[in-house]
mmCIF file of C-alpha atoms in Angstrom:
data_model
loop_
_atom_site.group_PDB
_atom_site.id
_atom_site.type_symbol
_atom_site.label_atom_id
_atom_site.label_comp_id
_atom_site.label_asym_id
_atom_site.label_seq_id
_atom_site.Cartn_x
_atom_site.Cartn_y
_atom_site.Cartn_z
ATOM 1 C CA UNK A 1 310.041 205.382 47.702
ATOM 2 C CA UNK A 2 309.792 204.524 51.467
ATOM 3 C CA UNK A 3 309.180 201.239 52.614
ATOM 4 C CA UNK A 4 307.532 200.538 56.440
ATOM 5 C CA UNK A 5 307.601 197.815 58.704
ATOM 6 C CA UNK A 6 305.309 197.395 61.371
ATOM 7 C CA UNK A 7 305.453 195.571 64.281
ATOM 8 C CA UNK A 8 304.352 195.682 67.854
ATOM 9 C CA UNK A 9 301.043 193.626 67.267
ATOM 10 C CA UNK A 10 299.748 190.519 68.969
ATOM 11 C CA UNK A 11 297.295 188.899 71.440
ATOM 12 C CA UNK A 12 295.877 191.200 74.600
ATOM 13 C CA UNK A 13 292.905 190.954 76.682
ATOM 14 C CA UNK A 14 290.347 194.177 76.889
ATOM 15 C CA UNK A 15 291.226 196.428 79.031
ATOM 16 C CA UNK A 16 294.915 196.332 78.186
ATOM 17 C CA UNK A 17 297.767 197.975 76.046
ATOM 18 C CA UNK A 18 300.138 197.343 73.229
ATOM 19 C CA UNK A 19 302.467 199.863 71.280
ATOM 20 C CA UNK A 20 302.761 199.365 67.625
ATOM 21 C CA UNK A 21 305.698 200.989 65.670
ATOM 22 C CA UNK A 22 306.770 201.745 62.362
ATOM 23 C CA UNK A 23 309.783 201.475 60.834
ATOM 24 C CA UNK A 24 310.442 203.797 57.697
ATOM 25 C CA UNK A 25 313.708 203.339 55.408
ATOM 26 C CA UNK A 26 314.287 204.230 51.803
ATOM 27 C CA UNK A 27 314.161 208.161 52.854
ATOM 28 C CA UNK A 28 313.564 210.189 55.598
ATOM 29 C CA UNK A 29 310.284 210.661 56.635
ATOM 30 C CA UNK A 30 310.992 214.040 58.232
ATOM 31 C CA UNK A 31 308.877 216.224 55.964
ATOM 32 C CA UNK A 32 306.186 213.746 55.471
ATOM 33 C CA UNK A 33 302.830 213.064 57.110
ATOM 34 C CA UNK A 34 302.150 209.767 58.614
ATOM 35 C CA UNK A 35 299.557 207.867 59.994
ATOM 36 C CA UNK A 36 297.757 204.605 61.111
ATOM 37 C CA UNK A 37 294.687 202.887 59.512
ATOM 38 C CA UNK A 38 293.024 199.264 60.573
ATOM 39 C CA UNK A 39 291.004 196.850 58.632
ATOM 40 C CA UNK A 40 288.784 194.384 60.126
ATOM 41 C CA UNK A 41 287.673 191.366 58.450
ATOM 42 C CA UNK A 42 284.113 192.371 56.083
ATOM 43 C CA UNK A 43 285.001 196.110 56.899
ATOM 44 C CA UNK A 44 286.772 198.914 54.957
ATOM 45 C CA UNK A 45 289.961 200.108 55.924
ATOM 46 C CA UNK A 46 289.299 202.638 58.814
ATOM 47 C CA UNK A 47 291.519 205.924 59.648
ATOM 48 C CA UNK A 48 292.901 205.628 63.249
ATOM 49 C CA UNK A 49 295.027 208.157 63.644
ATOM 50 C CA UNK A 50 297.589 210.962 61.620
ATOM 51 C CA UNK A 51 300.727 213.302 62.536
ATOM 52 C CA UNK A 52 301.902 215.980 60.622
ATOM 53 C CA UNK A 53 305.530 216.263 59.498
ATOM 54 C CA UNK A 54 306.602 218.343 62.706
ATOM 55 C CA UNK A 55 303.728 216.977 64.998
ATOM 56 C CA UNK A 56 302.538 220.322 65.533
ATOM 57 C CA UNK A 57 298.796 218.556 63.625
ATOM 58 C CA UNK A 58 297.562 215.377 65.159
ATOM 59 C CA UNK A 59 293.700 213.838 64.385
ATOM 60 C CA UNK A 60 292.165 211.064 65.720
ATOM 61 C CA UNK A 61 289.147 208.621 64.511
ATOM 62 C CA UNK A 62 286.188 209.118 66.682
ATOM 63 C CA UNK A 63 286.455 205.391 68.207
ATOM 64 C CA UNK A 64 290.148 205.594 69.711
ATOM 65 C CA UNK A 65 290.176 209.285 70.457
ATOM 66 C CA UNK A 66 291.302 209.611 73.990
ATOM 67 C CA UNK A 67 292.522 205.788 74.342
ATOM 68 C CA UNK A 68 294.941 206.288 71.377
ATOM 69 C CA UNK A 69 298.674 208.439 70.964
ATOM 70 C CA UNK A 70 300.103 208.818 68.121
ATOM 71 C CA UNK A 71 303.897 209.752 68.451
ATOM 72 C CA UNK A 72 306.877 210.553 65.983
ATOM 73 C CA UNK A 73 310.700 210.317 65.997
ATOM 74 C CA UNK A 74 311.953 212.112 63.008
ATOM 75 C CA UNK A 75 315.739 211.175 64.638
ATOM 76 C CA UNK A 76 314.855 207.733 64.266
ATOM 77 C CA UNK A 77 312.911 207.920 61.118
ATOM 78 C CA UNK A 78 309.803 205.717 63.149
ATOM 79 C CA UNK A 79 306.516 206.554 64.067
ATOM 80 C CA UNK A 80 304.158 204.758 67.127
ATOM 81 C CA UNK A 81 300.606 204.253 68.055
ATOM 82 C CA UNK A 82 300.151 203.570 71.586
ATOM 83 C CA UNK A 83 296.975 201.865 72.492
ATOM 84 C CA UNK A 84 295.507 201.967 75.459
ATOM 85 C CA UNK A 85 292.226 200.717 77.564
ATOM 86 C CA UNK A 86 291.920 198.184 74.467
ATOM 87 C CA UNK A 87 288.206 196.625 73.404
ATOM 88 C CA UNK A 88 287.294 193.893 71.428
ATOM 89 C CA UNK A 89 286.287 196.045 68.587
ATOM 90 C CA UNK A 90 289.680 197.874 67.946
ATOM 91 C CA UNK A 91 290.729 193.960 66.746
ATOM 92 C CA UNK A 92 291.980 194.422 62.899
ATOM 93 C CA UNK A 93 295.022 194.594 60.854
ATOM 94 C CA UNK A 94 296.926 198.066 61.628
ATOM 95 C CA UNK A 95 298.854 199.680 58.755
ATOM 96 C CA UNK A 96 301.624 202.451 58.990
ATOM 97 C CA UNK A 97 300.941 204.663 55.948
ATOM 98 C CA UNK A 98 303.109 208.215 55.017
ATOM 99 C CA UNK A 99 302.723 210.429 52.271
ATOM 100 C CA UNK A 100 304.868 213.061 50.667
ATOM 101 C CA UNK A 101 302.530 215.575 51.775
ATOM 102 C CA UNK A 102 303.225 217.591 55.233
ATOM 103 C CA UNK A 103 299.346 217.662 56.033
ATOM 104 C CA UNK A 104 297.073 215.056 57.427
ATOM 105 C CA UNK A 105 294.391 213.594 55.734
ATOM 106 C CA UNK A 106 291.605 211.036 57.056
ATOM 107 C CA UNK A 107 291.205 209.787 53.479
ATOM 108 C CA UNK A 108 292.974 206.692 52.325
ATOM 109 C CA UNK A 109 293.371 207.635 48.677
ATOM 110 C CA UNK A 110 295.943 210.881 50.267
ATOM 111 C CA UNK A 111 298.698 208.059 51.572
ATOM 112 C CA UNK A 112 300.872 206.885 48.838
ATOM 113 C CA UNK A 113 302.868 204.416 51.064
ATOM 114 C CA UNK A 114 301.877 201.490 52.995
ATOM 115 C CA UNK A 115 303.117 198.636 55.161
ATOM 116 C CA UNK A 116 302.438 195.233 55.145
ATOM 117 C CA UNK A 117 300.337 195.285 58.771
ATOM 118 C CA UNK A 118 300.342 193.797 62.298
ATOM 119 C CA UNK A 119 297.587 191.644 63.448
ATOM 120 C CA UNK A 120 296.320 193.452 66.437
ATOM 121 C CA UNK A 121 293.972 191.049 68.801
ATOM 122 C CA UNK A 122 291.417 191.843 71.531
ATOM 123 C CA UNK A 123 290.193 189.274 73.202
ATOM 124 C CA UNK A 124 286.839 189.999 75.420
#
């Protein structure tokens, strides 16, 4: 089992940045895939982004692609999404999700694990 804490969320106006992180414990995460999903009020839970277990793979969703980094430390048994040139739109609940898998996957039904979320904000 691994468990994951997010945090990093909050309040910012468009145009700017925040850095979520998460927080894996309960096993290493060093041969496992992780990524990031959001879910906006009304609206399905989206794929944002996904490393592979080495970071040599890395896929984005087509709406952050290029204002979006995802980013692992296998050391420190955490992943990160930083966010940058932020828009009103990217406003949802972000979840850290991992898998046993090494491989990405855009699907949600591939991620076994899940956090809890941060509130992400983007005010216009």
């Amino acid at each position: 089992q691994v468990q994951l804490l997010e945090s990093g969320g909050g309040l910012v106006q468009a145009g700017g940045s925040l850095r979520l992180s998460c927080a894996a414990s309960g096993r290493a995460i060093s041969n496992s895939a992780m990524a990031w999903f959001r879910q906006a009020p009304g609206k399905e839970r989206e794929f944002v982004a996904a490393i592979s277990w080495n970071g040599g793979s890395i896929d984005y969703g087509d709406s952050v692609r290029g204002r979006f980094t995802i980013s692992r430390d296998n050391a420190k048994n955490t992943v990160s999404l930083q966010m940058n040139s932020l828009k009103p739109e990217d406003t949802a609940v972000y979840y850290c999700a991992a898998t046993t898998r090494r491989l990405i996957w855009r699907s949600t039904q591939s991620w076994e694990f899940w956090g809890q979320g941060t509130q992400v904000t983007v005010s216009s």
